[in-house]
Every structure is written in structure tokens, then in C-alpha cells.
Amino acid sequence: MENVKKRYQQQMFFTSAIVAFFILVSGIALGMVLDRYKVDDSLSSLRQNELNAESYFLEQQLIEGSDIDKCEIAKPRAQALSEELVKLGNELSNYKESSLFKKNDYDYLLRRYFLLEIRTYSLFKDIRSECEDATNTIIFFYRIDDDSSVKQGYALDEVVRQNPDVSVFSFDIDYKNEPLISTIKLGYDISDAPTIIINDEQVMQGFSSVEKITDILRK
Amino acid sequence: MALSAYEIIYLLIIMFSLYLSILWLKIFYLDKDEIAKALLGPTKSKKQPKVSIIIPAYNEAETIVATLNSVLALEYPKNKLEIIVVNDGSTDNTADIVQAYKKHNIILLNKKNGGKASSLNIGLKKATGELVGVLDADSVVSKNSLMTMLHHFEDDKNVGAVISGIRTLNKNKLIEKLQRFEYIFTILFRRLMTSLDTLYVTPGVLSIYRKNVLQNLGGFDENNLTEDMEIALRLKHEKYLVKLELGSITYTTVPSTFSELAQQRIRWCRGHMENTWKYKDMIFNPDYGFTGAFQFPVNMISPILLITLLFLVTRGTIDTFRNLFLHLSAQGIGFFYNIAFPSLKHIIFSMNIKILFPLVLSALIAFVMISLAHKFTKEKWEFPITYILFFTIYPLLIAWFWILAIFQTFTKKRPKW
């Protein structure tokens, strides 16, 4: 009886390890399933935003030459697009922290997101050239895991809260998979992060406080 | 698959904890009938051999009266019970207090201060019983605690020592409540270790030994920080069994301040390291059964993982506060306007499932173990906040004690009792 008990005890070490390993693998598998949902969800948001941008462009083409005030329609739509983009950007960065995203999936989403940002930014540029009292734009180049960039991001959140007509377009300064970002960097001679460009004119390298940015926007 | 180094380390710690939890649970279910038997009514010994109880005492004037009264109240034939108090050079009136108990045939031996182990050895030389018990002078025993332990010596001639299930006397302050919970948990774990024959300590709160075995082994090691662990390992090294009797209930006074606790635990950690090194030939050695093949490796890995966990948690806490500082310094008063409660979708999508899933299951198993520990020690569920602190903050505290113990060992600092 003692020998049976001892043999069973020896088996228990092995079966306990199997059960623990199974639970671990199940956790990883569940994580991968959740990642799949995250990717699908982000893709769905991205597609929706791309459609909204496409719809805006077509609308602008349709009302070209008509009596309809382009600026009256353009400004709120562009603002709505910008807000949706910010939401999507936050989702992407949050999910990246906790996900098992395959690198390719995440890179693909990120690249599409940056392109959509650039497209939306170009809409804002058009609005500024054609409309008075246009919305303000800030391009923000950040570096991942850089404290100054994190701080700048928080400062820009506060700037937007105080000035709801400001739209911020954020780009990873080290992102290599989209040549357009490198073009923008070259155009504004950007070498380090954080860097912000206010209304295509004012380029500020290093951290810029809420007060400093707000002063420039008021001018 | 994107797993960061930190995630891998967290998963290793969780996996180790999960493995042990599952294993102990399986051991419990294998032996639950035997364990339940102890609850129905402890087994009393058929024979009643003479037992000598040695009580080493150093400045125990405040507590020794309760100890002596409890020993005198033991349900055991008075002519078969020998009580020896060894006064280890006390500077208070411990000796005078014990002297007043001479009419109860309590033997008082006075010696120069030399430590607990030397006191026990003096007592061992004087003892005339077939069995020898050790009882700290700040502990009390229940009436049937001795009677219930002795059957193990009859049941199996290989049993070298039997220990009791220790509870805490004091449970007012938070630090005492945490230890109360720890001791409840420890009783269950020691009983499970008995099932596996891996019990490796004979605490000073009523442990009973075969006197001839103790004498043949040379008595207690007077140069050891934790002579109770050392003698148990020596017994196991010589292939004797050490068992816990669930039906034997004893109580001890636990440290009631943080510094007292730190002093005690650092000494225990240092003793642990010292004795692991002393008996290193048992590590991974199947000749010593599960003690060598399983318990020793677990005892070595556990502090390493605890310390690693402490570093990870510290790093995470520093990152959180750093982020908070950046947030506040960037936004000033606007910080409070920017606080937004995340949506349910956001919360779910932000979860790190691969860490959370095994962690939650580990917590569930821990809850089952807590319930079993309370059931089998017949202790009430008290102070719920203690349980949360025990599984979150307390392990980090123990990790700190380990770090201090390692530091003191390498700097050869003198230990404090």
C-alpha cells in the first residue's frame, strides 16, 4: 500500500507540472484570441475612418464650384475625423502594451494609421489655405519609451482640452516603414523627439509646455 | 510571439507558484482521509512513556508563568512527566519565578548565557525520559497536545521527531494578524509535507524527539542560527521521519513590531541558508526521497523568485509613479480634468491575459488552500483584509528579509535573537 502511495506521489509531481503548463499555455492561447479581436477591432475602426476621409474628399469635390460654403462643411467634418483618429491612435498604443500582436499585424495597422493621419492632415492644410478662422494643427513627433515624449503627449492632451479646435497628429520619429514620415521630417528638418510643428510654421524641438504652446496658438 | 523579458520572468514565477499550488492540492486529496481522521478525534497513545520537557529560558519573566501553567495542565500522568527549565543566564527574575514552581517538581538548571542550543543540550543531559520535548518559554500548550503526539513513535520506529500545530497567541496588531494567518497556512503545509515526508523543521514550540536518537546524533548544534531546522535536517539525513500531529495544538507569542519580525525572519533566512549549505549533499539526491529531490530545490528556488518578484514589483511601481509625475508636471491642474474612466471594452482589451489567466487561477487555488487550512485547523475566518495583504504585500516583505539576510551573511554581521 505504501509503495502504491509512493508511486502515486511520484506521478503527482509530473501531472502537476503538466497541469500548470497547460494553464500557462491556455493563458497564452487566450491572449492570442484576444489579440485577434483587437486586430479586427482596430482594423474595423481604421476602415471606418478611411471611409469617412474618402467621403469627405468626395464631398469637397462635389461641392466645388457650387454655392455651398465649403468651409462651413469642411471644418466640423475635419474635426470629427481628427477626434476619431486620436481615439484610434490611443487604442493602438494601449493594445501594443499588453498584446501578443504579431509584429507584422501591428506594423501594418500602424502604417495605415499614419497614412490616414497624413491624409487627414492634408485636409486640414487645405482648409487653412481656403478658410478663415481655420482649426489649428500640431504635428507631434515622439519617440517610444522616451520620458520627454511621454510628457509632451500629456501636455498636448491638455492643450486640446483647453483648445478644442486644435488637432494633433502624432508620428513615431523612428518609424521606418512609411517613407512619407521621413519626407515630413526632412521637410521640417526634424532630427530629435519630442518635436512639435504648430500650424506648419513654428517648429519646436524638445519639450514645450502647455503655456508656451497656448501662447503661440493665440497669436 | 512578442513576449518581453519581464513577461517571461512573471510567467516563470506564476508557473512555479501554480505548480506548487496544484501539487499541494493533489497531495491533500491523496491524504484527505488521514487528515480528516485527526479532526474526528486525535489518536491517543496506547503507551505512556516518560517524557522530559525542556524549557530553555532567557529573560522570559513575562511569559514563563503561562508556559509552566500550561505544561502542568497537560493531560499526562504526572509521574511520567519531567519538566526541566534551563535558565540561560537571565538578567531578569526568570529564575525566581521558576524557583516558586519547585513544589510542582519542576527542575531548574542555571547556566551562563550560551544560547538556546546549549541550554537544550544541558537539559538533554539531565533528562531521564524516553522521549524529550522542547518548548519555548513564550509558548503554551493545550491539555491534550502531548498525548496526541506520542502515537507516532509507537506507529513507526523510524519516527525521530513529532511537531505540533502552532497557532499565535497575540493577534491584535496588523503585523500579528498577518502572522496568525501565516501560521494557520503553515500548519496545513507542514501536514502536507508530512504526507510527502519532506518536513524539515522541528520548531521550539513543543517538538518531541526520541531521546536516544538525539543523544546518538550528538544533541543540538550550538553554533547554528536555527538549531530547530538543523536538528530536523540531521534527523532526515540519518533517514529518520519527522511528522506533524494536527491534533496537537500549541500557541506561541509572535513578534508584535516590524523590527522584531525583521530580526526573527532574517535569522530564520540566514539559518535556512546555513543549513542548506551544511546539508548540500541532500540536494537533488534521491537517496533522501522527496526531501532531497523536491523540497530542497523548492526551498532554494523560492527565495530567488521572491526577490525577483520584489524587483519586478518595485520597477513597476517606480514606472507608475514616474508616469504619474510626468502626467502631473505636464498638465498641472489640468490633470484632474483629463482623468477619464475607461470603457469596458478598453479595460478588457488592455488586459494582459497571458499573465492574468494563470494568476487568477493561482489565486483561486490559493483560496481553496486557505479554506482547507481554516477547516483543518478549526480556525475562524477573521480580519479579511489580512488575506489580501498576505498574498500581496507580505511576500514582498519576506523578500526584503531574504535580501537583508544575504547581505548580513556576506558581510558576516552578527545575528540578533
XYZ file of C-alpha atoms in Angstrom:
636
model
C 0.000 0.000 0.000
C 2.865 2.337 0.908
C 4.554 1.504 -2.425
C 1.341 2.311 -4.318
C 1.068 5.578 -2.435
C 4.715 6.435 -3.144
C 4.318 5.657 -6.836
C 1.223 7.826 -6.993
C 3.065 10.590 -5.214
C 5.858 10.419 -7.791
C 3.310 10.641 -10.608
C 1.773 13.700 -8.960
C 4.946 15.764 -9.499
C 4.736 15.037 -13.169
C 0.974 15.546 -13.581
C 1.063 18.786 -11.564
C 3.721 20.116 -13.933
C 1.566 19.107 -16.907
C -1.498 20.849 -15.462
C 0.481 24.019 -14.647
C 1.979 24.056 -18.124
C -1.463 23.519 -19.656
C -2.841 26.503 -17.730
C 0.107 28.623 -18.856
C -0.378 27.636 -22.490
C -4.139 28.277 -22.188
C -3.388 31.784 -20.949
C -1.116 32.411 -23.916
C -3.716 30.942 -26.295
C -6.456 33.141 -24.782
C -4.117 36.095 -25.181
C -3.717 35.270 -28.860
C -7.507 35.009 -29.299
C -7.924 38.410 -27.643
C -5.215 39.808 -29.911
C -7.152 38.599 -32.905
C -10.197 40.540 -31.662
C -8.023 43.609 -31.058
C -6.606 43.459 -34.575
C -10.085 43.022 -36.076
C -11.472 45.817 -33.934
C -8.637 48.200 -34.841
C -8.932 47.263 -38.494
C -12.658 47.935 -38.410
C -12.074 51.401 -36.837
C -9.359 52.122 -39.353
C -11.570 51.189 -42.285
C -14.379 53.333 -40.896
C -12.045 56.303 -40.604
C -10.659 55.741 -44.078
C -14.195 55.664 -45.439
C -15.020 58.882 -43.573
C -11.940 60.552 -45.080
C -12.854 59.268 -48.540
C -16.391 60.545 -48.058
C -15.045 63.967 -47.086
C -12.829 64.199 -50.143
C -15.667 63.265 -52.439
C -17.919 65.762 -50.718
C -15.377 68.519 -51.292
C -15.121 67.600 -54.955
C -18.895 67.551 -55.316
C -19.440 70.955 -53.741
C -16.563 72.528 -55.697
C -17.909 75.329 -57.745
C -21.321 75.239 -56.060
C -22.799 77.867 -53.763
C -22.371 75.731 -50.702
C -19.908 77.165 -48.182
C -17.057 74.700 -48.305
C -15.563 75.868 -45.033
C -18.858 75.514 -43.112
C -18.990 71.832 -44.033
C -15.280 71.091 -44.003
C -14.399 72.314 -40.520
C -16.767 70.143 -38.430
C -16.126 67.092 -40.575
C -12.384 67.507 -40.360
C -12.711 67.985 -36.588
C -14.750 64.783 -36.276
C -12.174 62.903 -38.362
C -9.381 64.180 -36.148
C -11.167 63.100 -32.938
C -11.752 59.603 -34.281
C -8.099 59.400 -35.263
C -6.992 60.301 -31.739
C -9.217 57.544 -30.321
C -7.810 55.044 -32.785
C -4.250 56.114 -32.011
C -4.812 55.625 -28.273
C -6.307 52.191 -28.868
C -3.360 51.106 -30.975
C -0.780 52.267 -28.452
C -2.654 50.713 -25.480
C -3.123 47.387 -27.178
C 0.530 47.260 -28.131
C 1.485 47.367 -24.436
C -0.433 44.276 -23.484
C -0.759 42.253 -26.603
C 0.775 39.356 -28.346
C 0.330 41.255 -31.589
C 2.352 39.653 -34.270
C 4.813 42.281 -35.289
C 3.583 42.268 -38.879
C -0.076 42.775 -37.890
C 0.772 45.695 -35.625
C 3.137 47.299 -38.151
C 0.503 47.053 -40.858
C -2.114 48.728 -38.700
C 0.334 51.384 -37.585
C 1.358 52.175 -41.142
C -2.257 52.508 -42.264
C -2.934 54.695 -39.271
C -0.019 57.020 -40.024
C -1.108 57.283 -43.663
C -4.629 58.157 -42.561
C -3.173 60.795 -40.260
C -1.162 62.290 -43.099
C -4.228 62.295 -45.332
C -6.320 63.976 -42.651
C -3.549 66.468 -42.014
C -3.521 67.402 -45.689
C -7.287 68.066 -45.435
C -6.592 70.467 -42.597
C -3.901 72.191 -44.689
C -6.420 72.736 -47.479
C -8.964 74.103 -45.036
C -6.405 76.525 -43.603
C -5.455 77.806 -47.039
C -9.077 78.333 -48.079
C -10.942 79.176 -44.891
C -10.640 81.931 -42.325
C -10.695 81.015 -38.667
C -9.384 77.588 -39.536
C -8.577 74.973 -36.961
C -5.092 74.843 -35.554
C -2.890 71.859 -36.268
C 0.037 70.413 -34.393
C 2.258 67.708 -35.790
C 3.915 65.826 -32.960
C 6.959 63.622 -33.431
C 7.529 61.336 -30.463
C 9.992 58.630 -29.531
C 8.776 55.437 -27.872
C 9.810 54.952 -24.197
C 11.196 58.485 -24.034
C 10.093 60.431 -20.935
C 10.158 63.823 -22.688
C 7.935 62.463 -25.458
C 5.514 60.983 -22.920
C 5.414 64.306 -21.094
C 4.881 66.180 -24.362
C 1.984 63.867 -25.181
C 0.311 64.698 -21.863
C 0.923 68.408 -22.427
C -0.735 68.192 -25.841
C -3.750 66.413 -24.289
C -4.153 69.415 -22.002
C -3.702 71.856 -24.906
C -6.523 70.086 -26.762
C -8.715 70.125 -23.658
C -8.224 73.887 -23.287
C -8.474 74.496 -27.059
C -10.921 72.033 -28.636
C -10.242 73.437 -32.112
C -6.659 72.133 -32.032
C -5.958 68.871 -33.845
C -2.839 66.882 -33.084
C -1.214 64.440 -35.488
C 1.331 62.158 -33.839
C 4.114 60.217 -35.542
C 6.789 57.877 -34.270
C 10.055 59.595 -35.231
C 11.825 56.238 -35.566
C 9.184 54.600 -37.756
C 10.927 53.353 -40.904
C 8.182 51.539 -42.778
C 6.459 54.623 -44.204
C 8.637 56.868 -46.434
C 6.152 59.774 -46.143
C 7.102 60.234 -42.490
C 10.752 60.582 -43.474
C 9.704 63.119 -46.094
C 7.862 65.201 -43.486
C 10.872 65.015 -41.161
C 13.114 66.165 -43.960
C 10.745 68.970 -44.898
C 10.806 70.413 -41.385
C 14.419 69.407 -40.624
C 13.446 67.250 -37.666
C 16.186 65.262 -36.005
C 15.015 64.536 -32.478
C 11.944 63.927 -30.352
C 9.823 65.387 -28.973
C 9.297 67.937 -31.740
C 6.088 69.783 -32.487
C 5.160 71.818 -35.544
C 2.374 74.320 -34.967
C 0.282 75.315 -37.999
C 3.113 74.396 -40.404
C 5.120 77.354 -39.195
C 6.549 77.067 -35.731
C 8.935 74.134 -35.216
C 9.799 73.456 -31.555
C 12.306 70.812 -30.576
C 12.411 69.464 -27.025
C 9.577 69.663 -24.527
C 7.149 72.567 -24.938
C 4.852 73.392 -22.045
C 1.098 73.898 -22.260
C 1.507 77.632 -21.634
C 4.120 78.059 -24.361
C 2.004 76.229 -26.958
C -1.172 78.062 -25.968
C 0.615 81.446 -26.303
C 1.698 80.599 -29.835
C -1.771 79.427 -30.782
C -3.292 82.691 -29.547
C -1.014 84.788 -31.791
C 5.343 35.889 -30.490
C 6.011 39.146 -28.657
C 6.847 38.222 -25.023
C 9.015 40.737 -23.237
C 11.743 39.633 -20.820
C 9.635 40.909 -17.900
C 6.628 38.923 -19.064
C 8.725 35.769 -19.315
C 10.017 36.256 -15.760
C 6.499 36.943 -14.428
C 5.235 33.826 -16.190
C 8.036 31.718 -14.712
C 7.197 32.944 -11.204
C 3.470 32.341 -11.733
C 4.122 28.906 -13.241
C 6.284 27.894 -10.264
C 3.664 29.098 -7.811
C 0.902 27.399 -9.813
C 2.834 24.140 -9.953
C 3.360 24.094 -6.195
C -0.277 25.023 -5.506
C -1.577 22.244 -7.740
C 0.872 19.751 -6.266
C -0.030 20.546 -2.658
C -3.712 20.333 -3.520
C -3.204 16.901 -5.088
C -1.235 15.752 -2.053
C -4.045 16.963 0.156
C -6.647 14.973 -1.758
C -4.467 11.884 -1.721
C -4.208 12.068 2.059
C -7.503 13.726 2.988
C -8.868 10.666 4.813
C -5.835 10.517 7.112
C -6.016 14.278 7.671
C -9.757 14.123 8.385
C -9.186 11.343 10.923
C -7.164 13.774 13.035
C -10.174 16.098 13.068
C -12.630 13.474 14.226
C -10.570 12.924 17.302
C -6.830 12.830 17.730
C -5.285 9.424 18.217
C -4.128 8.928 21.761
C -1.091 6.883 22.539
C -1.588 3.403 23.964
C 1.680 3.541 25.850
C 2.692 6.398 28.096
C 6.466 6.605 28.087
C 8.272 9.033 30.351
C 8.607 12.419 28.661
C 11.073 15.121 29.665
C 10.092 18.595 28.530
C 12.992 21.037 28.328
C 12.144 24.720 28.513
C 15.132 26.941 27.670
C 14.627 30.428 29.088
C 16.437 33.715 28.708
C 14.715 36.749 30.266
C 11.251 35.200 29.971
C 9.797 36.556 33.218
C 6.759 37.973 31.387
C 5.722 34.779 29.671
C 7.115 31.769 31.512
C 4.310 31.587 34.076
C 1.744 30.881 31.369
C 4.116 28.331 29.822
C 4.650 26.469 33.081
C 0.961 26.507 33.983
C 0.056 25.040 30.603
C 2.660 22.278 30.937
C 1.421 21.435 34.421
C -2.108 21.202 32.998
C -1.105 18.622 30.379
C -3.259 15.537 30.389
C -0.459 13.136 31.085
C 0.456 11.063 34.149
C 2.435 13.364 36.430
C 4.876 10.596 37.317
C 5.693 10.166 33.637
C 6.299 13.861 33.005
C 9.573 15.589 33.809
C 9.806 19.352 33.375
C 13.248 20.926 33.125
C 13.704 24.679 32.862
C 17.180 25.748 31.783
C 17.831 29.343 32.811
C 20.307 30.603 30.211
C 21.857 33.352 32.344
C 18.713 35.506 32.568
C 19.213 39.013 33.933
C 15.566 39.418 34.969
C 13.743 37.383 37.634
C 13.023 34.342 35.435
C 14.941 32.078 37.834
C 12.982 33.324 40.867
C 9.682 32.722 39.120
C 10.653 29.167 38.171
C 12.003 28.551 41.655
C 8.489 29.137 43.009
C 7.320 26.183 40.898
C 9.741 23.758 42.538
C 6.883 22.329 44.576
C 5.469 21.050 41.267
C 8.704 19.118 40.756
C 9.954 21.441 38.073
C 13.701 21.171 37.761
C 15.574 24.456 37.389
C 19.053 24.403 35.892
C 21.039 27.638 35.901
C 23.856 28.244 33.444
C 25.896 31.015 31.953
C 24.370 32.596 28.870
C 25.315 30.488 25.871
C 22.304 30.355 23.590
C 19.249 28.169 23.217
C 21.009 25.134 21.767
C 23.470 24.942 24.649
C 20.542 25.187 27.088
C 18.785 22.335 25.310
C 21.890 20.189 25.447
C 22.256 20.806 29.196
C 18.608 19.824 29.579
C 19.137 16.756 27.395
C 21.958 15.559 29.652
C 19.698 15.909 32.682
C 16.601 14.378 31.046
C 15.575 10.917 32.174
C 12.587 10.435 29.869
C 12.450 8.075 26.927
C 11.177 10.992 24.883
C 12.369 14.572 25.087
C 10.235 17.607 24.290
C 11.357 21.159 23.558
C 9.122 24.071 24.477
C 9.885 27.788 24.166
C 9.274 29.811 27.304
C 6.896 32.180 25.459
C 4.602 29.405 24.272
C 1.701 27.489 25.767
C 0.425 24.009 25.135
C -3.122 22.708 25.158
C -4.125 19.912 27.517
C -4.015 17.033 25.066
C -1.182 18.307 22.889
C 1.372 15.870 24.287
C -0.862 12.794 24.421
C -1.856 13.135 20.773
C 1.729 13.256 19.530
C 3.082 10.108 21.060
C 1.286 7.504 18.952
C 3.567 8.382 16.015
C 6.511 6.965 17.955
C 4.597 3.722 18.503
C 3.254 3.517 14.943
C 6.639 3.774 13.258
C 10.040 3.141 14.803
C 11.639 5.344 12.163
C 9.920 8.435 13.520
C 12.612 10.599 15.081
C 10.534 13.657 15.940
C 6.951 14.865 16.070
C 5.919 18.519 15.967
C 2.696 20.264 16.924
C 0.382 22.627 15.016
C 1.404 26.088 16.193
C -1.029 28.987 16.408
C -0.387 32.542 17.521
C -1.251 33.836 20.974
C -1.292 37.515 20.084
C -3.458 38.815 17.237
C -4.253 42.468 17.889
C -1.940 44.462 15.645
C -1.916 44.083 11.865
C 1.537 42.529 11.939
C 0.318 39.916 14.452
C -2.786 39.194 12.359
C -0.620 38.620 9.299
C 1.485 36.130 11.237
C -1.636 34.459 12.599
C -2.736 33.801 9.075
C 0.745 32.659 8.105
C 0.824 30.155 10.976
C -2.599 28.747 10.001
C -1.379 28.233 6.475
C 1.884 26.748 7.738
C 0.085 24.086 9.770
C -1.607 22.783 6.635
C 1.608 22.892 4.619
C 3.562 21.105 7.304
C 0.900 18.400 7.439
C 1.149 18.030 3.673
C 4.925 17.880 3.951
C 4.416 15.098 6.468
C 2.492 13.195 3.778
C 5.427 13.592 1.424
C 7.956 13.074 4.214
C 9.637 16.381 3.450
C 9.091 18.157 6.791
C 12.422 19.788 7.543
C 11.963 21.746 10.738
C 11.134 20.917 14.366
C 10.114 24.272 15.864
C 10.713 25.058 19.500
C 7.007 25.117 20.287
C 6.559 21.561 21.520
C 8.570 19.242 19.352
C 9.109 15.758 20.764
C 12.156 13.634 19.975
C 13.350 10.147 20.791
C 15.982 10.864 23.425
C 18.334 8.066 22.369
C 18.235 9.310 18.760
C 19.042 12.854 19.862
C 21.876 11.661 22.010
C 23.303 9.430 19.256
C 23.205 12.386 16.888
C 25.146 14.481 19.384
C 22.382 16.794 20.566
C 21.672 20.295 19.231
C 24.213 22.249 17.198
C 25.313 25.102 19.465
C 26.870 27.045 16.596
C 23.789 27.095 14.424
C 21.445 30.065 13.926
C 18.396 27.818 13.646
C 19.075 24.711 15.679
C 15.452 23.588 15.236
C 15.899 23.351 11.475
C 19.365 21.880 11.779
C 18.318 19.022 14.049
C 15.378 18.186 11.781
C 17.648 18.058 8.740
C 20.119 15.957 10.693
C 17.319 13.542 11.525
C 16.321 13.374 7.883
C 19.949 12.984 6.865
C 20.048 9.884 9.061
C 16.777 8.723 7.438
C 14.506 9.409 10.407
C 10.969 10.644 9.857
C 9.635 13.953 11.132
C 5.872 14.272 11.446
C 3.291 16.887 12.334
C 0.355 15.946 14.560
C -2.677 18.057 13.568
C -4.458 17.191 16.801
C -1.682 18.739 18.915
C -2.461 22.402 19.402
C 0.091 24.826 20.781
C 0.378 28.603 20.876
C 3.310 30.948 20.641
C 3.914 34.673 21.022
C 4.841 36.189 17.689
C 6.786 39.418 17.098
C 4.486 42.395 17.532
C 6.633 45.071 15.908
C 8.172 45.285 12.488
C 11.721 45.358 13.834
C 11.126 42.262 15.998
C 9.679 40.462 12.998
C 12.592 41.519 10.812
C 15.092 40.306 13.409
C 13.370 36.940 13.680
C 12.895 36.371 9.974
C 16.385 37.488 8.972
C 17.772 34.982 11.455
C 15.495 32.289 10.050
C 16.602 33.122 6.490
C 20.268 33.048 7.487
C 19.737 29.756 9.304
C 17.967 28.415 6.241
C 20.957 29.271 4.043
C 23.417 27.964 6.590
C 21.641 24.628 6.922
C 21.035 24.233 3.187
C 24.778 24.596 2.729
C 25.514 22.243 5.611
C 23.314 19.540 4.130
C 24.056 20.278 0.492
C 24.701 16.603 -0.184
C 20.954 16.052 0.151
C 20.100 18.462 -2.678
C 18.710 16.657 -5.714
C 19.781 13.418 -4.045
C 17.077 10.733 -4.467
C 18.640 8.788 -1.569
C 16.837 11.285 0.652
C 13.494 10.763 -1.037
C 11.312 13.732 -1.798
C 13.235 15.862 0.715
C 16.313 15.767 -1.468
C 14.648 15.503 -4.846
C 11.883 18.073 -4.285
C 11.839 20.031 -1.003
C 15.444 21.204 -1.033
C 15.266 22.533 -4.629
C 11.937 24.259 -3.850
C 13.464 25.837 -0.734
C 16.356 27.138 -2.821
C 14.304 28.409 -5.755
C 11.578 30.106 -3.693
C 13.711 32.926 -2.216
C 15.260 33.621 -5.626
C 11.825 34.003 -7.201
C 10.548 36.073 -4.252
C 13.463 38.504 -4.605
C 12.942 38.634 -8.379
C 9.259 39.388 -7.821
C 10.222 42.185 -5.433
C 12.443 43.766 -8.092
C 9.734 43.468 -10.752
C 7.064 44.988 -8.499
C 9.438 47.749 -7.417
C 10.261 48.518 -11.037
C 6.566 48.559 -11.961
C 5.746 50.836 -9.021
C 8.581 53.228 -9.903
C 7.369 53.304 -13.540
C 3.819 54.051 -12.414
C 4.918 56.899 -10.156
C 7.282 58.241 -12.797
C 4.448 58.267 -15.323
C 2.183 59.965 -12.819
C 4.850 62.602 -12.172
C 5.274 63.237 -15.907
C 1.499 63.496 -16.262
C 1.164 65.959 -13.388
C 4.166 68.070 -14.371
C 2.967 68.276 -17.985
C -0.658 69.128 -17.239
C -0.618 70.763 -13.810
C -4.157 71.256 -12.523
C -5.447 70.074 -15.915
C -4.501 66.560 -14.827
C -7.726 66.314 -12.843
C -9.820 67.423 -15.821
C -8.189 64.899 -18.118
C -8.985 61.886 -15.963
C -11.402 59.703 -17.893
C -12.831 56.368 -16.848
C -12.025 53.754 -19.458
C -14.784 51.851 -21.189
C -15.367 48.156 -20.520
C -14.025 47.329 -23.978
C -10.881 49.315 -23.254
C -10.401 47.541 -19.906
C -10.812 44.098 -21.472
C -8.601 44.909 -24.443
C -5.902 46.347 -22.173
C -5.689 43.204 -20.054
C -2.589 41.117 -20.284
C -4.461 37.828 -20.453
C -1.415 35.625 -20.662
C -0.320 36.878 -17.232
C -3.781 37.372 -15.723
C -5.236 33.979 -16.580
C -2.676 31.820 -14.734
C -2.507 34.436 -11.977
C -6.265 34.316 -11.370
C -6.241 30.511 -11.362
C -3.336 30.576 -8.930
C -5.328 32.917 -6.691
C -8.340 30.590 -6.842
C -6.240 27.604 -5.813
C -4.724 29.691 -3.024
C -8.263 30.481 -1.843
C -9.104 26.786 -1.780
C -5.934 26.133 0.255
C -6.846 28.934 2.677
C -10.290 27.393 3.154
C -8.783 23.973 3.771
C -6.246 25.415 6.212
C -9.008 27.067 8.233
C -11.155 23.944 8.137
C -8.426 21.594 9.266
C -7.045 23.849 11.951
C -10.591 24.695 13.095
C -9.707 28.366 12.976
C -12.235 31.104 12.224
C -12.036 33.374 9.245
C -11.048 36.703 10.778
C -9.731 40.030 9.517
C -10.408 39.640 5.749
C -8.021 42.438 4.815
C -5.228 40.261 6.195
C -5.708 37.712 3.453
C -5.328 40.291 0.723
C -2.222 41.727 2.364
C -0.807 38.250 2.958
C -0.857 37.414 -0.745
C 0.222 40.848 -1.995
C 2.437 42.788 0.433
C 3.667 40.059 2.811
C 5.670 38.080 0.189
C 7.464 41.299 -0.756
C 8.294 41.875 2.914
C 9.702 38.354 3.185
C 11.733 39.001 0.024
C 13.238 42.060 1.741
C 14.180 39.939 4.743
C 15.903 37.497 2.409
C 17.896 40.322 0.807
C 18.952 41.587 4.225
C 19.819 38.051 5.321
C 22.010 37.510 2.253
C 23.684 40.871 2.841
C 24.318 40.101 6.508
C 25.667 36.657 5.660
C 28.167 38.054 3.202
C 29.179 40.919 5.478
C 29.371 38.426 8.377
C 27.222 40.593 10.614
C 26.391 39.038 13.992
C 22.802 37.799 14.105
C 20.310 39.060 16.679
C 17.742 36.940 18.515
